XYZ file of C-alpha atoms in Angstrom:
389
model
C 23.814 -8.192 4.539
C 21.954 -7.957 8.312
C 18.695 -6.244 7.707
C 16.229 -5.645 10.505
C 12.528 -4.748 9.602
C 10.242 -3.518 12.464
C 6.279 -4.413 12.298
C 3.404 -3.445 14.772
C 1.468 -6.654 13.724
C 0.007 -8.878 11.378
C -3.379 -6.478 11.087
C -3.992 -6.640 7.813
C -2.600 -3.439 5.362
C -0.462 -3.031 1.784
C 2.547 -1.804 3.827
C 2.444 -4.978 6.170
C 1.693 -7.460 3.706
C 4.649 -6.265 0.708
C 7.171 -5.910 4.319
C 6.332 -9.469 5.244
C 6.898 -10.229 1.270
C 9.819 -8.923 0.903
C 11.549 -10.122 4.444
C 10.840 -13.383 3.251
C 12.873 -13.365 -0.283
C 15.573 -11.249 1.385
C 16.290 -14.785 3.371
C 15.817 -16.627 0.294
C 18.403 -14.751 -1.061
C 21.269 -15.497 1.665
C 20.660 -12.078 3.526
C 20.771 -12.229 7.835
C 17.073 -10.800 7.505
C 15.155 -10.298 11.046
C 11.828 -9.387 11.462
C 10.569 -7.585 15.033
C 7.025 -7.594 15.866
C 5.107 -5.591 18.504
C 2.536 -8.413 18.913
C 1.231 -11.077 16.642
C -2.201 -10.132 16.754
C -4.128 -9.480 13.629
C -5.935 -11.389 10.746
C -2.878 -11.749 8.716
C -1.648 -14.164 11.219
C -2.980 -17.365 9.542
C -1.190 -16.485 6.234
C 2.546 -16.488 8.152
C 2.047 -18.883 11.086
C 5.686 -20.120 11.224
C 7.778 -17.515 13.530
C 10.655 -19.374 13.643
C 10.971 -19.353 9.565
C 10.997 -15.885 9.686
C 13.110 -14.776 12.194
C 10.824 -12.985 14.416
C 11.165 -11.507 17.687
C 7.979 -10.503 18.827
C 8.029 -8.011 22.147
C 6.583 -9.659 25.193
C 4.298 -7.467 27.053
C 3.397 -9.548 29.588
C 0.055 -9.589 29.094
C -0.468 -6.017 28.991
C -2.476 -4.489 25.636
C -0.341 -2.787 23.016
C -2.383 -1.973 20.383
C -3.491 1.097 21.146
C -0.090 2.627 21.785
C 1.694 0.693 19.454
C 3.879 3.424 18.150
C 4.947 3.872 21.225
C 5.660 0.528 22.256
C 7.312 0.219 19.232
C 9.432 3.345 19.844
C 10.652 2.105 23.686
C 11.738 -1.949 22.500
C 13.090 -1.369 19.406
C 15.840 0.293 19.925
C 17.170 -2.604 22.470
C 16.138 -4.798 19.489
C 19.128 -2.897 17.335
C 21.635 -3.392 19.808
C 20.988 -7.185 19.975
C 20.754 -7.744 15.996
C 23.680 -5.261 14.861
C 21.570 -5.104 11.685
C 23.743 -3.421 8.513
C 20.450 -1.305 7.345
C 17.040 -0.746 9.215
C 13.915 -0.886 6.949
C 11.715 1.405 7.416
C 8.326 -0.718 5.638
C 6.023 2.732 4.490
C 4.664 6.051 6.004
C 3.226 5.084 8.552
C 6.835 4.037 10.375
C 8.886 7.096 9.091
C 8.287 8.342 12.888
C 9.602 5.818 14.593
C 12.714 5.274 12.029
C 13.304 9.534 12.881
C 12.720 8.770 16.988
C 15.036 5.419 16.060
C 18.216 8.349 14.971
C 17.103 10.482 17.343
C 17.881 8.208 20.383
C 20.721 6.430 18.854
C 22.437 8.481 17.058
C 25.571 7.800 15.598
C 24.687 4.043 17.042
C 21.929 3.935 14.496
C 21.887 1.816 11.536
C 21.466 3.594 8.035
C 17.436 3.860 7.637
C 16.194 2.764 4.207
C 12.291 3.386 4.272
C 9.991 3.101 1.685
C 7.459 5.652 0.841
C 4.352 3.918 0.618
C 1.493 7.056 0.277
C 0.975 10.191 -1.196
C 3.145 12.993 -0.180
C 1.070 16.020 -1.077
C -2.047 15.065 1.422
C -4.643 17.476 -0.292
C -7.005 16.003 2.001
C -5.250 17.551 5.030
C -6.698 20.954 6.948
C -5.179 24.175 5.511
C -3.720 24.694 9.194
C -2.143 21.190 9.108
C -0.212 21.895 6.229
C 2.657 24.091 7.259
C 3.438 21.639 10.014
C 3.132 17.894 7.201
C 5.470 20.151 5.332
C 7.865 20.118 7.925
C 7.706 17.493 9.312
C 8.182 15.592 5.459
C 11.411 18.150 5.562
C 12.858 16.547 8.580
C 12.410 12.600 7.368
C 14.366 13.872 4.210
C 17.280 14.860 6.348
C 17.119 11.961 8.640
C 16.862 8.688 6.856
C 19.368 7.910 5.149
C 17.784 6.558 1.259
C 14.461 7.270 0.225
C 12.828 4.552 -2.310
C 9.306 5.888 -3.682
C 7.183 3.199 -5.391
C 7.320 4.129 -8.981
C 9.294 6.665 -10.791
C 6.660 10.027 -10.466
C 7.443 9.936 -6.773
C 11.067 11.029 -7.885
C 9.895 14.871 -7.927
C 7.894 14.791 -4.792
C 10.544 12.744 -2.818
C 13.247 15.445 -4.276
C 11.477 18.697 -3.692
C 8.478 18.147 -0.733
C 11.591 15.951 1.360
C 14.253 17.781 0.498
C 16.354 14.831 -0.449
C 18.837 14.949 -1.996
C 18.655 13.451 -5.422
C 21.865 10.296 -4.362
C 19.629 9.747 -1.741
C 16.354 8.464 -3.627
C 15.749 5.449 -5.415
C 12.902 4.259 -7.100
C 11.731 0.394 -6.459
C 8.634 -0.530 -8.534
C 6.113 -1.549 -5.367
C 6.367 -5.465 -4.981
C 2.490 -5.938 -4.342
C 2.852 -9.637 -6.181
C 4.797 -12.260 -6.888
C 5.497 -14.120 -10.472
C 3.654 -17.523 -8.692
C 0.375 -15.374 -7.633
C 0.502 -13.947 -11.679
C 0.982 -17.128 -12.861
C -2.489 -18.703 -11.210
C -4.263 -15.893 -11.440
C -3.876 -16.077 -15.438
C -4.551 -19.619 -15.175
C -7.603 -19.619 -13.328
C -10.781 -19.698 -15.507
C -12.934 -16.663 -14.777
C -16.069 -17.315 -13.705
C -19.065 -17.525 -16.466
C -21.036 -13.936 -15.750
C -24.521 -14.600 -15.185
C -25.712 -11.916 -17.221
C -27.361 -10.141 -14.169
C -25.999 -6.700 -13.584
C -22.506 -5.252 -13.254
C -20.062 -6.531 -10.561
C -17.887 -3.995 -9.036
C -15.075 -5.069 -6.552
C -13.133 -2.528 -4.069
C -10.116 -3.441 -1.214
C -9.233 -1.930 1.478
C -9.259 -0.922 5.271
C -12.406 0.207 5.943
C -10.831 4.341 6.735
C -11.610 7.165 6.221
C -8.072 7.689 3.397
C -9.958 5.270 1.276
C -13.061 7.107 1.304
C -15.571 4.277 0.624
C -18.622 6.929 1.752
C -17.518 7.990 -1.707
C -18.052 5.011 -3.409
C -21.317 3.876 -2.327
C -22.558 7.564 -3.365
C -20.886 6.578 -6.771
C -23.161 3.575 -6.630
C -26.064 4.583 -5.535
C -26.105 6.955 -8.514
C -25.386 4.190 -11.250
C -26.707 0.522 -9.670
C -29.414 -0.491 -12.207
C -31.616 -3.844 -10.480
C -28.640 -6.411 -10.648
C -25.721 -4.890 -9.546
C -23.167 -5.843 -7.056
C -20.440 -4.164 -5.232
C -18.226 -5.772 -2.769
C -15.707 -4.219 -0.456
C -13.700 -6.467 0.603
C -12.016 -5.403 4.201
C -12.106 -4.790 8.047
C -12.026 -1.278 10.171
C -13.409 1.231 12.300
C -15.715 2.686 9.027
C -17.719 -0.428 8.978
C -21.172 0.732 11.120
C -21.015 4.410 9.340
C -20.865 2.326 5.895
C -23.545 0.025 6.948
C -25.474 2.558 7.908
C -25.013 4.857 5.150
C -26.047 1.500 2.158
C -28.794 1.418 3.894
C -29.727 5.140 3.948
C -29.145 5.093 0.000
C -31.112 1.887 -0.368
C -28.825 -0.139 -1.425
C -27.675 -2.349 1.437
C -28.958 -5.317 -0.654
C -26.846 -5.051 -2.970
C -23.444 -3.925 -1.352
C -21.621 -7.033 0.377
C -19.199 -6.129 3.008
C -17.170 -9.840 3.959
C -14.372 -8.460 5.921
C -10.728 -9.225 5.169
C -10.419 -11.900 2.486
C -6.875 -13.462 1.318
C -6.941 -14.780 -1.240
C -8.904 -12.276 -2.915
C -8.647 -13.606 -6.607
C -11.788 -15.383 -6.319
C -13.514 -12.226 -5.987
C -11.387 -10.467 -8.448
C -12.085 -12.877 -10.894
C -15.623 -12.854 -10.359
C -15.691 -8.597 -10.816
C -16.504 -6.610 -13.541
C -14.091 -3.991 -13.083
C -12.458 -2.806 -9.690
C -13.256 0.454 -8.342
C -10.637 2.590 -6.427
C -11.834 5.730 -4.079
C -9.004 6.909 -2.105
C -8.315 10.244 -1.001
C -4.636 9.739 -0.935
C -2.276 6.376 -2.211
C 1.266 5.775 -3.003
C 1.304 2.953 -5.517
C -2.158 0.860 -3.838
C -1.023 -2.781 -4.354
C -4.184 -3.958 -5.223
C -4.220 -2.111 -8.409
C -1.457 -4.302 -9.957
C -3.273 -7.421 -8.044
C -6.358 -6.199 -10.718
C -4.155 -5.666 -13.470
C -2.839 -9.599 -12.687
C -6.207 -10.628 -13.187
C -7.092 -9.281 -16.069
C -9.330 -6.386 -14.726
C -10.153 -3.105 -15.624
C -10.030 -0.151 -12.989
C -11.681 3.130 -12.189
C -9.419 4.982 -10.046
C -9.434 8.016 -8.386
C -6.040 10.207 -9.017
C -5.334 9.660 -5.706
C -1.276 9.857 -5.833
C 1.215 10.917 -8.401
C 2.047 7.865 -9.766
C -1.978 6.310 -10.758
C -1.487 7.822 -14.314
C 1.942 5.792 -14.837
C -0.021 2.702 -13.096
C -2.986 2.396 -15.381
C -0.898 3.068 -18.644
C -1.368 7.252 -19.410
C 0.529 8.197 -22.118
C 0.811 12.002 -21.852
C 4.258 13.228 -21.475
C 2.879 15.701 -18.621
C 2.932 14.033 -14.836
C 0.661 15.334 -12.177
C 2.220 16.323 -8.767
C -0.431 14.765 -6.462
C -3.999 14.421 -5.871
C -6.050 16.644 -8.675
C -8.045 16.725 -11.762
C -5.019 17.364 -13.963
C -3.813 15.405 -17.263
C -3.687 12.239 -14.800
C -7.820 12.398 -15.226
C -9.357 10.384 -18.198
C -8.707 7.238 -20.039
C -5.671 5.039 -19.686
C -5.299 1.919 -20.949
C -5.844 -0.019 -18.342
C -8.824 1.898 -16.766
C -10.162 5.046 -16.170
C -8.752 8.239 -13.866
C -11.255 10.723 -12.320
C -10.567 13.835 -9.247
C -10.423 12.848 -6.219
C -13.659 13.199 -4.070
C -15.750 13.610 -7.210
C -18.991 11.381 -6.687
C -20.439 12.460 -9.995
C -17.599 11.680 -12.221
C -16.550 8.041 -10.251
C -20.202 7.512 -11.173
C -19.872 8.069 -14.768
C -16.639 6.123 -14.833
C -18.432 3.151 -13.626
C -21.446 3.137 -15.672
C -18.903 3.463 -19.074
C -16.090 1.135 -17.721
C -17.249 -2.311 -19.223
C -17.459 0.288 -23.025
C -13.321 0.845 -22.789
C -11.309 -1.070 -24.524
C -8.806 -3.374 -22.606
C -6.317 -5.547 -23.305
C -5.999 -8.300 -20.594
C -2.775 -9.519 -21.899
C -1.147 -6.448 -21.809
C -1.979 -5.492 -18.434
C -0.831 -8.389 -16.948
C 2.880 -7.390 -18.556
C 1.793 -4.442 -16.612
C 1.666 -6.015 -13.649
C 4.923 -8.035 -14.063
C 6.755 -5.021 -12.983
C 5.697 -5.047 -9.491
C 6.899 -8.160 -8.292
C 8.686 -9.271 -4.917
C 11.112 -11.163 -7.202
C 12.350 -7.682 -9.261
C 11.826 -5.588 -5.916
C 13.324 -8.012 -3.349
C 17.107 -7.906 -5.632
C 16.811 -3.972 -6.208
C 15.855 -3.359 -2.721
C 19.571 -5.406 -1.328
C 22.068 -3.506 -3.675
C 20.419 0.093 -2.466
C 21.156 -1.761 0.982
C 24.618 -2.849 0.570
C 25.193 0.822 -1.297
C 23.915 2.247 1.950
C 26.243 -0.401 4.315
C 29.008 0.366 2.366
C 28.857 4.107 2.347
């Protein structure tokens, strides 16, 4: 199998980290996997120092900065890489890359290899302005027609893919999000959890400092329930840093909020926390949630994706179709779910998460669904089937 994966850079993000782990697993499984990169900058570069081992090609920009127009840069250079490597399958790592994949189909036509796309985000996008939604729905249908195989990251996503993208059932597959490695779970299980000093509750959030993650909502919620010794740590970096720091000062919680930037690994932070908090407006299957479960940590999350109930162990037979206040909100085996953009509900859940029943062993068993080892084999099987078809 000749598999070609394209990524913009090593900028930190769940899509990029998962794609790099899958690529490495495919190489280990004997696939002829190739990686092409728009540039080598990014905070995750230190995690992947050997580009030769990764079998990675980097598009030479001859000193021209491409970060501001990286999508166009990839569209311009990727056709040449496809012609050179002649892959059996083109792997599209997430929603942010589908515009590049669709462009390849239009530019190369019949010379374009089959495209397998991992759908990494919620498709309902209730956060979009009403005038933009018809155009977004049209874009989803275009993807459904031009991408050969769509992979959802949890079973509840299947209906979204078939309905919103109008993809035939045979073109849809479900593979649990490969957010973890078995060795990572074992390491988290073996590491001792630091003793609690009794000086307040320790909340942790992880993600890019960007609008999608809605950290302003989290700061608002924390300010409502924070007692003197409580602490909130937000790991990540992004364009919203200054605004978040200013908001924390305005709310009077700057001395209790820490923004240390991008941190890897996050195991120490997970083990030191009392709960993970996810405040996003929309997600697919956020990788940080399985990581928290692997660390034996309960989760407070907004109902930001159709998969959240399944991920946190909701047992109701009714499934939601996107972010809402329906049956996915409330108590779950591994945490609490609240409506999106509801600061009062998020604050209340954070305030009572310590009182909820929680079984760390069951949480780790849930996390083991989401390993690269399982997913890499299933992706290769889908790719073999797609290439032969």
